CSV table of C-alpha atoms in Angstrom, one decimal:
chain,number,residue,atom,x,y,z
A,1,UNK,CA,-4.9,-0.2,-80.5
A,2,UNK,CA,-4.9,2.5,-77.8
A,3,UNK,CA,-8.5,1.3,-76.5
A,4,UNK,CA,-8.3,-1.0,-73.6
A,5,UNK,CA,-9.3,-4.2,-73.7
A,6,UNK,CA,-12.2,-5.1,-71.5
A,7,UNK,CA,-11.0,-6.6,-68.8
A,8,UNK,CA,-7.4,-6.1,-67.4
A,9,UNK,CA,-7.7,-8.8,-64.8
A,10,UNK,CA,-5.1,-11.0,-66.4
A,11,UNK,CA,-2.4,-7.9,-65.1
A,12,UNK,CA,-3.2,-9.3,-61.5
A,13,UNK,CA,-2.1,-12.6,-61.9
A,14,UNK,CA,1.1,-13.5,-61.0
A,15,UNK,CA,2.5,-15.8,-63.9
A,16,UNK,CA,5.3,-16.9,-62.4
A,17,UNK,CA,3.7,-19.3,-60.1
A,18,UNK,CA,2.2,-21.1,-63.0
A,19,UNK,CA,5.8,-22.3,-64.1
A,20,UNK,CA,5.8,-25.4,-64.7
A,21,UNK,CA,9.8,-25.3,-63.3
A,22,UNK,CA,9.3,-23.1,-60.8
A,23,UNK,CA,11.0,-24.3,-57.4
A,24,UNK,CA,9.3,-25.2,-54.3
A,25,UNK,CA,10.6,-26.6,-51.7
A,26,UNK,CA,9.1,-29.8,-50.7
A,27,UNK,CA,7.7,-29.7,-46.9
A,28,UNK,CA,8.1,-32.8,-44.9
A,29,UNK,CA,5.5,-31.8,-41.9
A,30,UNK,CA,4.8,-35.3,-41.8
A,31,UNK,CA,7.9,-36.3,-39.2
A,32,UNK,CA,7.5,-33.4,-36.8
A,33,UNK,CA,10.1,-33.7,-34.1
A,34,UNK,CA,9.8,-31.4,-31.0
A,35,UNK,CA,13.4,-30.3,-30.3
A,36,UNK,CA,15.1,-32.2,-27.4
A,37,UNK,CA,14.1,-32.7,-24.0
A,38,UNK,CA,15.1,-29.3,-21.8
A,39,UNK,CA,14.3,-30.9,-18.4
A,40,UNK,CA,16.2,-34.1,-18.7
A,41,UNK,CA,19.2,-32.4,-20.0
A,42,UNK,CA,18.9,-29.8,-16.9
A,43,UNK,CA,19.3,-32.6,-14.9
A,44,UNK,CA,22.1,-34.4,-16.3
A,45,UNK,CA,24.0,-31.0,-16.3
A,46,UNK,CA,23.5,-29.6,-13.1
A,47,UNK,CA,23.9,-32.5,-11.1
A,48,UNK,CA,27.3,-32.2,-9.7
A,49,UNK,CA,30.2,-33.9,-9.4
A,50,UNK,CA,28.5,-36.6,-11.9
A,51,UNK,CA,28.1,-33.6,-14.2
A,52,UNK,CA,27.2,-36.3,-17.3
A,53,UNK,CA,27.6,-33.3,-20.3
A,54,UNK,CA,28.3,-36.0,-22.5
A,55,UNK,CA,24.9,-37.5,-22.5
A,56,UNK,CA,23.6,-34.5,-22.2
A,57,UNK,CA,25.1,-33.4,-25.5
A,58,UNK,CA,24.0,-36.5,-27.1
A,59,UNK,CA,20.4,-36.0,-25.6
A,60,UNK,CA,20.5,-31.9,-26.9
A,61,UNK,CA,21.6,-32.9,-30.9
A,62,UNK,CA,18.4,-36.0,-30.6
A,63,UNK,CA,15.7,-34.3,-32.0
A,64,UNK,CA,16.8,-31.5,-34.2
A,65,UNK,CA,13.3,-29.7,-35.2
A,66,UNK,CA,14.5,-29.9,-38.7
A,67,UNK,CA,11.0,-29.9,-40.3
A,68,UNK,CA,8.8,-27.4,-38.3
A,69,UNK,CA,8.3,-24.0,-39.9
A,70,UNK,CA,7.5,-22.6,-36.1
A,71,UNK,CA,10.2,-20.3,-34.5
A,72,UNK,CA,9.3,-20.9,-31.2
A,73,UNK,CA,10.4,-24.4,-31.1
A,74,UNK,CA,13.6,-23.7,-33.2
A,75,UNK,CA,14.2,-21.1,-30.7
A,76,UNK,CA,14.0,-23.7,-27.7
A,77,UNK,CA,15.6,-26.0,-29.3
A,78,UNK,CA,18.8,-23.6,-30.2
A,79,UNK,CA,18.6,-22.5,-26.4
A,80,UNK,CA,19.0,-26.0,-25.2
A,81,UNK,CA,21.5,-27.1,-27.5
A,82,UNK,CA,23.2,-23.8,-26.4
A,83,UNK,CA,23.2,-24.5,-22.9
A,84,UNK,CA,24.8,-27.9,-23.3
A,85,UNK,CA,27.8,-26.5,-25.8
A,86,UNK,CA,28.7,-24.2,-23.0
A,87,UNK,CA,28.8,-25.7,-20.2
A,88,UNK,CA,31.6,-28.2,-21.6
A,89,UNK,CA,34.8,-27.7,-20.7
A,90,UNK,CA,37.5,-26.6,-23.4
A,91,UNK,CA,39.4,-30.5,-22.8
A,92,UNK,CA,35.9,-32.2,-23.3
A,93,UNK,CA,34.9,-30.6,-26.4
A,94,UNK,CA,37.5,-33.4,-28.7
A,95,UNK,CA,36.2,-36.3,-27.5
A,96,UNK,CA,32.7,-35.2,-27.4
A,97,UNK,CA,32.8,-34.1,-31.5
A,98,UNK,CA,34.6,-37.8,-32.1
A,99,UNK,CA,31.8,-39.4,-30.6
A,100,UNK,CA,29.4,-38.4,-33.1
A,101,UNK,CA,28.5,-39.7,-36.8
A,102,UNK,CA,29.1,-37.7,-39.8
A,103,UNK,CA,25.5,-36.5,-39.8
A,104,UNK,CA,25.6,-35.5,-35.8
A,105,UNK,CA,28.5,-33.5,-36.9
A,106,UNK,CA,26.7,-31.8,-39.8
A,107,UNK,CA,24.2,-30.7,-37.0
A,108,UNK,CA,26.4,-29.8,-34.8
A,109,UNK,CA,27.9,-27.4,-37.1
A,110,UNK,CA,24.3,-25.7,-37.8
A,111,UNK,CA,23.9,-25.3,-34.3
A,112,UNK,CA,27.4,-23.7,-34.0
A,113,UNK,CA,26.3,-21.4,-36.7
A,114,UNK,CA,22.9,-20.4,-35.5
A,115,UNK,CA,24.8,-20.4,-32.0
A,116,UNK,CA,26.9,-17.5,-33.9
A,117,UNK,CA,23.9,-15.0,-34.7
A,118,UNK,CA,23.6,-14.0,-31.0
A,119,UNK,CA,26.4,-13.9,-29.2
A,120,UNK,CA,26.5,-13.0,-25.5
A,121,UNK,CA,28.7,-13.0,-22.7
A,122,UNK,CA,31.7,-15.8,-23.9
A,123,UNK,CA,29.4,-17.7,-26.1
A,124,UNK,CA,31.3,-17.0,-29.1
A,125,UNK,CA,34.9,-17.9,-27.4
A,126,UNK,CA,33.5,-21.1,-27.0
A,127,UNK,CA,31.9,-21.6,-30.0
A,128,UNK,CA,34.6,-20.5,-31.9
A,129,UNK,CA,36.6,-23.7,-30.2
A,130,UNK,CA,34.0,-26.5,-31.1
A,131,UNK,CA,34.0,-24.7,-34.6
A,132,UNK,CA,37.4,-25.5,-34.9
A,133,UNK,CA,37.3,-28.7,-33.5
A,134,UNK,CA,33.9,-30.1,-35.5
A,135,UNK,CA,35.3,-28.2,-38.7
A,136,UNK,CA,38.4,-30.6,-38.2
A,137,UNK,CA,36.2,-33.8,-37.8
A,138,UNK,CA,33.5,-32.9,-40.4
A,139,UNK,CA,36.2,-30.7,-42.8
A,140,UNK,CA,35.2,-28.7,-45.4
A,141,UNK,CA,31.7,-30.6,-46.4
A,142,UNK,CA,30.3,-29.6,-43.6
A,143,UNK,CA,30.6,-26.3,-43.7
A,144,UNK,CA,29.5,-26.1,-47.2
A,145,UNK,CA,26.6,-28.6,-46.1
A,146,UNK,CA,25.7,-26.0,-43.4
A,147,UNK,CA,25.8,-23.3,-46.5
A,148,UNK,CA,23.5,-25.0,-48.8
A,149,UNK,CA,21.0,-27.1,-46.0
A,150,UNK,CA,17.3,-26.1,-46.9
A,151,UNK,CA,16.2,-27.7,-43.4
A,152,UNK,CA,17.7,-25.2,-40.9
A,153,UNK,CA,17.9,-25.9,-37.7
B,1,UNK,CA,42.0,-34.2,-66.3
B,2,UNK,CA,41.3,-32.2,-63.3
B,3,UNK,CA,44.3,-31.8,-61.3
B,4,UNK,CA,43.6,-32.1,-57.3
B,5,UNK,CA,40.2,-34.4,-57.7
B,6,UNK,CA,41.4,-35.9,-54.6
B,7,UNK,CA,40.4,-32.9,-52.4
B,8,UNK,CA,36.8,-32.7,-53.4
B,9,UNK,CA,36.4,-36.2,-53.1
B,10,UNK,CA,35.6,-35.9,-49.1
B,11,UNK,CA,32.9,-33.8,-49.5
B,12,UNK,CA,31.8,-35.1,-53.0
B,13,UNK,CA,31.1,-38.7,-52.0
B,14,UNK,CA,29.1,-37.4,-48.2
B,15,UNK,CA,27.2,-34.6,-50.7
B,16,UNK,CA,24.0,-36.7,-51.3
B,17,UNK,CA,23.6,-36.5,-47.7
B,18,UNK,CA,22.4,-32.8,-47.8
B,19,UNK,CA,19.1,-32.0,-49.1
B,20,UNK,CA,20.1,-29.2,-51.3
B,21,UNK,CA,18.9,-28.8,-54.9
B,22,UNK,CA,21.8,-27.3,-56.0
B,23,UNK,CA,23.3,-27.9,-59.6
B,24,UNK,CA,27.2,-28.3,-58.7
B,25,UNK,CA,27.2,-30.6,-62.1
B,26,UNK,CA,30.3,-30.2,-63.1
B,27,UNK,CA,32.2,-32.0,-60.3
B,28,UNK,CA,32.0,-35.5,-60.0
B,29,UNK,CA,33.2,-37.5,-57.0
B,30,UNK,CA,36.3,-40.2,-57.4
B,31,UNK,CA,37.7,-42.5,-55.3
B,32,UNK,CA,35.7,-43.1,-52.4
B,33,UNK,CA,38.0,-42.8,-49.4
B,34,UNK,CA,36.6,-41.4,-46.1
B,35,UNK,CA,39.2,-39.1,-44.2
B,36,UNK,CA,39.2,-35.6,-45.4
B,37,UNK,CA,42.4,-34.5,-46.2
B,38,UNK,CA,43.8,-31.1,-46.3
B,39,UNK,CA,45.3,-30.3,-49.1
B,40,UNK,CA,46.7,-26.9,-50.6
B,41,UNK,CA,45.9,-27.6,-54.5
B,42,UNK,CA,44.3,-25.5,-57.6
B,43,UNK,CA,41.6,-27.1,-59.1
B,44,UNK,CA,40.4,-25.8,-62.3
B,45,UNK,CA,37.4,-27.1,-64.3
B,46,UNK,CA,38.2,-26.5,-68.2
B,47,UNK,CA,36.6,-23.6,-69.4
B,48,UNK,CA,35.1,-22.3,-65.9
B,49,UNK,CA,36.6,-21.8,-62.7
B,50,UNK,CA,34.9,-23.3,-60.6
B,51,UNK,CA,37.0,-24.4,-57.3
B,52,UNK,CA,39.3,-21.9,-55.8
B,53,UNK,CA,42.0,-23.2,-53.6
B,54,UNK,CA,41.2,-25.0,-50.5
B,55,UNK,CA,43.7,-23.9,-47.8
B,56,UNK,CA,43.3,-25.0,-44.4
B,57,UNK,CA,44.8,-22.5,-42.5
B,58,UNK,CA,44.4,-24.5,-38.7
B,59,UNK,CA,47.8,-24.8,-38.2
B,60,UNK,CA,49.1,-22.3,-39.0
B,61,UNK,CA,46.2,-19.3,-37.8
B,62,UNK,CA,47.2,-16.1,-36.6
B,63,UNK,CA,46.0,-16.0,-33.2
B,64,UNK,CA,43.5,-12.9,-32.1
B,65,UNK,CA,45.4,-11.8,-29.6
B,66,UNK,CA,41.9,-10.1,-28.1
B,67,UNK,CA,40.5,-13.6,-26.9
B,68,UNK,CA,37.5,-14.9,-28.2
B,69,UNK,CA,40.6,-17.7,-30.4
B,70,UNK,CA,41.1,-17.8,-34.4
B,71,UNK,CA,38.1,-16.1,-36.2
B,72,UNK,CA,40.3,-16.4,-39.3
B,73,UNK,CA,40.2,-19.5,-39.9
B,74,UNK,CA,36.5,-19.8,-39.5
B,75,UNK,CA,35.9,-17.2,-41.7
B,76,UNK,CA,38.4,-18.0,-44.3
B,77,UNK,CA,36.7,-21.1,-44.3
B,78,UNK,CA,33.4,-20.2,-45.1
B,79,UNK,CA,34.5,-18.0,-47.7
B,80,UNK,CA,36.3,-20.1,-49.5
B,81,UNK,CA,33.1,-22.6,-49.6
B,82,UNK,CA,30.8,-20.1,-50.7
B,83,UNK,CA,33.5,-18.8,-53.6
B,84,UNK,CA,32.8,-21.6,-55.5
B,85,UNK,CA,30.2,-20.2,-57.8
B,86,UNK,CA,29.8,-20.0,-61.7
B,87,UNK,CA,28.0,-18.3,-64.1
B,88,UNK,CA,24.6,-18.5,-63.9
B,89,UNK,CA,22.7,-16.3,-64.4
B,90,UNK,CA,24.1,-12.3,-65.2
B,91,UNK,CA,22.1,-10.8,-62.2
B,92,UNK,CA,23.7,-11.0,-59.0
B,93,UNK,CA,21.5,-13.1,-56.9
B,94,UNK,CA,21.8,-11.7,-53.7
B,95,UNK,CA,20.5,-7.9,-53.7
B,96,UNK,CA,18.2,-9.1,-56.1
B,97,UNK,CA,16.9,-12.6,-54.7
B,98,UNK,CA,14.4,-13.9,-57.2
B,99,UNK,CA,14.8,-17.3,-57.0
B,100,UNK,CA,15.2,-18.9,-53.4
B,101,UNK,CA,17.0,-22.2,-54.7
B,102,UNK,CA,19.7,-19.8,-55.9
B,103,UNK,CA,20.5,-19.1,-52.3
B,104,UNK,CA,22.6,-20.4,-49.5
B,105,UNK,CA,21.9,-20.0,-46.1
B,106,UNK,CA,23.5,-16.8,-44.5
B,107,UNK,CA,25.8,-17.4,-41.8
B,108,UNK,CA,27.4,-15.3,-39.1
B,109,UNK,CA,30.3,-15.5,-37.2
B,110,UNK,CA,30.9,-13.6,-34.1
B,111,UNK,CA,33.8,-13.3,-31.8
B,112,UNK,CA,31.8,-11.0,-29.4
B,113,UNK,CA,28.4,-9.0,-29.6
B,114,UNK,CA,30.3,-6.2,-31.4
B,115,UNK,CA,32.1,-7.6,-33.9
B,116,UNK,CA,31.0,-10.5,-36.6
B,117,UNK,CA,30.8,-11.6,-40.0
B,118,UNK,CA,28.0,-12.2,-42.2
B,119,UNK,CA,28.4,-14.4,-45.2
B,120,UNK,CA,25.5,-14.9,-47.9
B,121,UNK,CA,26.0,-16.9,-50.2
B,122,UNK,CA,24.3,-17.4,-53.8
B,123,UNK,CA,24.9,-19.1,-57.0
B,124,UNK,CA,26.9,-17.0,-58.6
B,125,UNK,CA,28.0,-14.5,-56.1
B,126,UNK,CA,28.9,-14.0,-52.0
B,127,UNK,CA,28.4,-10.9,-50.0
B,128,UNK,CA,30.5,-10.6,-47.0
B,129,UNK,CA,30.0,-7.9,-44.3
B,130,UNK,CA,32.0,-6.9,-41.6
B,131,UNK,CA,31.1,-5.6,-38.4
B,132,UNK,CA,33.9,-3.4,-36.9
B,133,UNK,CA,35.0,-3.3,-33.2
B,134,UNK,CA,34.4,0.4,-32.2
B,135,UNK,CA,35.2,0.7,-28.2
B,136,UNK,CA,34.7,4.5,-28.1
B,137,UNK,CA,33.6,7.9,-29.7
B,138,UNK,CA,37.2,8.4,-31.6
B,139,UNK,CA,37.1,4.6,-32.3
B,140,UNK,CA,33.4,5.2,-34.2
B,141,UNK,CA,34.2,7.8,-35.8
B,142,UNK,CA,37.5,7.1,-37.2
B,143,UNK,CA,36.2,3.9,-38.5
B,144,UNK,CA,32.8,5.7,-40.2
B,145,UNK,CA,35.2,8.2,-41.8
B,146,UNK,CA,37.6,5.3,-42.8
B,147,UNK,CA,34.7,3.0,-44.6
B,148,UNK,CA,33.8,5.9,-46.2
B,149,UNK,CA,36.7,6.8,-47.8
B,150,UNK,CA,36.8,3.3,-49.2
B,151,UNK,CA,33.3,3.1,-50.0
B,152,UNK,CA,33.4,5.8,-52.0
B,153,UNK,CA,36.4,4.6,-54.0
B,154,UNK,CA,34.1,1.5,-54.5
B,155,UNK,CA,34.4,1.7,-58.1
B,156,UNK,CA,38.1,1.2,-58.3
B,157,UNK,CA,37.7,-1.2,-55.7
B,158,UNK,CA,35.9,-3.8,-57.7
B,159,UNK,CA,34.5,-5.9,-54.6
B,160,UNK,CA,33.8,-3.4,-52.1
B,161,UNK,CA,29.6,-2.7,-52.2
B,162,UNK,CA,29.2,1.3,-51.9
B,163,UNK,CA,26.6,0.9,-48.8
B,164,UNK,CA,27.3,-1.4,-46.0
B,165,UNK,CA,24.5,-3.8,-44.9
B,166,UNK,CA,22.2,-2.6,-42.3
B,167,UNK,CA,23.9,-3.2,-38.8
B,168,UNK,CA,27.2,-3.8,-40.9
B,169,UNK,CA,29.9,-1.7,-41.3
B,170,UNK,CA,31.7,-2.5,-44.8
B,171,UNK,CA,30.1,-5.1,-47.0
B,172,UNK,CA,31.8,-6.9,-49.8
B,173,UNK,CA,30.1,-8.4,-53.3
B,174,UNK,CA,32.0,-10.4,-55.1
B,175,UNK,CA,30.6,-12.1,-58.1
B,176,UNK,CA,31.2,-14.6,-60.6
B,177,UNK,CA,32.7,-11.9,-63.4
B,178,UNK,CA,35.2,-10.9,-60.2
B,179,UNK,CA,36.4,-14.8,-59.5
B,180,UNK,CA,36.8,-15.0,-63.7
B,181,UNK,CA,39.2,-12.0,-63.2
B,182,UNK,CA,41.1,-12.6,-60.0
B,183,UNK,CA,42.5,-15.5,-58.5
B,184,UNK,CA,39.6,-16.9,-55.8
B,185,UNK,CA,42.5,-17.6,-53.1
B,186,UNK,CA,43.5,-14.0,-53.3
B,187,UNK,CA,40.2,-12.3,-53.4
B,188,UNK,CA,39.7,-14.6,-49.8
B,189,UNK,CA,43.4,-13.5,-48.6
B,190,UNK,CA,42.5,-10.5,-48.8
B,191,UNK,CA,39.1,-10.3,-47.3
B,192,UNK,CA,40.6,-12.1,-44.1
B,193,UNK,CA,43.8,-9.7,-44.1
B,194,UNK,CA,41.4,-7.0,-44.1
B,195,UNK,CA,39.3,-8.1,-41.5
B,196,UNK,CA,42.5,-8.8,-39.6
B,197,UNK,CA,44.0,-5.5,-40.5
B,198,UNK,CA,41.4,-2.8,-40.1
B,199,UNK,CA,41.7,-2.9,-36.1
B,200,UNK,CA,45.2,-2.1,-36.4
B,201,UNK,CA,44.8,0.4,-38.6
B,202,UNK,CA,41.7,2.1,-36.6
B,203,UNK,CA,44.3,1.8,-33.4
B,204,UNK,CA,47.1,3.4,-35.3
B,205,UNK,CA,45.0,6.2,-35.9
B,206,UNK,CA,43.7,6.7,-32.6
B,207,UNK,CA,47.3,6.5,-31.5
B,208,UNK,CA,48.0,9.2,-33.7
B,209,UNK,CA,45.3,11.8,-33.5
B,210,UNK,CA,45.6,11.8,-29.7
B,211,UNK,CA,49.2,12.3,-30.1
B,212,UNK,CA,48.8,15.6,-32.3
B,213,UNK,CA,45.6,16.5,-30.3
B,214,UNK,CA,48.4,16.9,-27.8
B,215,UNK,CA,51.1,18.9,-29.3
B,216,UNK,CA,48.8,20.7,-30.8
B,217,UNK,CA,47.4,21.5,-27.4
B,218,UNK,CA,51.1,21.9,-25.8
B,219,UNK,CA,51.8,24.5,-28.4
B,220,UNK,CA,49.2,26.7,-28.1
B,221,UNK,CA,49.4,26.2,-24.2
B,222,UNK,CA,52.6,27.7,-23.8
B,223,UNK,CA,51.6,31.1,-24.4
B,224,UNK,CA,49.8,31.5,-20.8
């Protein structure tokens, strides 16, 4: 029983990914969207006095590149979206989480949270107040839809 | 009869919406009624403890008096989601992370480039690590010297992880055995009073070495 057996090529194969229950996530490339527009949002925000943020936060939370496994468009995206959250002012924020649905609020709140892995300059102070402002449209089930979301944004 | 059904019904009934795959079986949602209500309320499943409290604490949030607004709530919130776990499976599944549908998404929350939270969650356990505010040289080191002293009590600690996560200064594991032991409100209390007391207590000490650094230095000054 000591002599090998004559081939030991069945130690290289990795069993696990035969199991029958084994998890995969499913991968929906088919809808692949883009991320939003950054031009047209530029526009809408820099043109002052009719500084439309509103739209332009409608416009950023569009597209959400939900399904693409690239980084660079997620990155883009995030950096758009970014842009939009602050330039609002700390009295627009309300009515601006009101006017979404439930789901815009769910991805608002992942943007918030991605918005939280890099702070810079005030990014966070603001953040922090559209946190606390989406957290008491969406409540608790967004949050904990944020926690257990396979589709990052 | 589960007591307090009515708090899990706003994020019970919205649920199908995510695309998650995980197995929160034992909670079913009632009455279908679309505000979410904040509601202070144990809920204990029989036999497993599955909810822990769910306390808003908006109104009533200690303000940061260091601006960047209330952190605590954010973070209180979080944890408290990802405290609901049960048993799964007896290996933690963060450190170990064998099976990805056992894990939630980590999330940070930062007030500033210097100090945030990290929260991973899992199925049966979360790991929460804190980043500490450390203006200056005494501020570093009174705070390395301070985590360590903890972190080498971690046995007697329970919760407290004996190596910080990398760019982290004090991590936290709490696991499904820990929530079976301790109440899940408490365990959270306590994570947010420490992250709310630890810069006090890192000031305090500043305050007070530089004070004896001084009389110490008075003292032996007076002899020329």
């Amino acid at each position: 029983m000591a002599k090998n057996t004559l081939s030991s090529r069945f130690r290289k194969l990795d069993i696990d990914e035969f199991d029958e229950n084994k998890f995969v996530d499913d991968h929906d490339e088919a809808v692949d969207n883009q991320g939003p527009d950054g031009t047209e949002i530029d526009n809408l925000i820099r043109i002052y006095p009719l500084r439309d943020t509103m739209s332009a936060f409608h416009l950023a939370l569009r597209n959400p590149p939900l399904n693409t496994k690239n980084p660079a468009i997620k990155e883009r995206a995030l950096a758009i979206v970014l842009r939009v959250l602050t330039s609002f002012k700390s009295s627009d924020i309300e009515p601006a989480v009101k006017s979404l649905d439930r789901s815009g609020v769910d991805l608002l709140m992942k943007y918030i949270y991605r918005g939280f892995e890099k702070p810079s300059d005030n990014s966070s102070a603001i953040l922090l107040q559209w946190h606390e402002k989406a957290f008491a449209v969406g409540g608790l089930g967004s949050i904990v839809r944020v926690l257990t979301a396979r589709k990052t944004v | 009869v589960k007591r307090g059904r009515g708090i899990w019904r706003s994020v019970w009934e919205i649920f199908p919406l995510s695309s998650s795959n995980f197995a929160f079986s034992s909670l079913s949602p009632s009455d279908s009624d679309s505000a979410p209500v904040p509601q202070r309320r144990a809920c204990h499943a029989a036999g497993r403890s599955l909810s822990g409290e769910l306390l808003l604490s908006g109104g009533g949030a200690p303000q940061q008096a260091r601006g960047g607004g209330p952190v605590s709530p954010c973070v209180s919130v979080c944890v408290r989601d990802s405290v609901c776990f049960r048993v799964f499976d007896h290996v933690n599944a963060i450190p170990f992370r064998s099976s990805k549908e056992l894990l939630l998404q980590p999330v940070i929350i930062s007030r500033n480039d210097k100090e945030k939270v990290l929260i991973e969650g899992s199925i049966n356990s979360v790991r929460v690590s804190i980043a500490v505010k450390q203006a200056d040289e005494i501020e570093k080191i009174l705070c390395h010297k301070f985590m360590r002293f903890m972190m080498m009590r971690a046995e007697n600690f329970f919760i407290l992880r004996r190596k910080p996560v990398e760019g982290y200064d004090i991590s936290f594991l709490i696991t499904n055995f820990h929530t079976e032991q301790m109440y899940k409100h408490k365990l959270v209390d306590f994570v947010i009073h420490f992250m709310e007391e630890i810069d006090k207590e890192i000031s305090e000490m500043k305050l007070s070495v530089n004070a004896r650094a001084r009389i110490v230095a008075e003292e032996f000054l007076k002899n020329f």
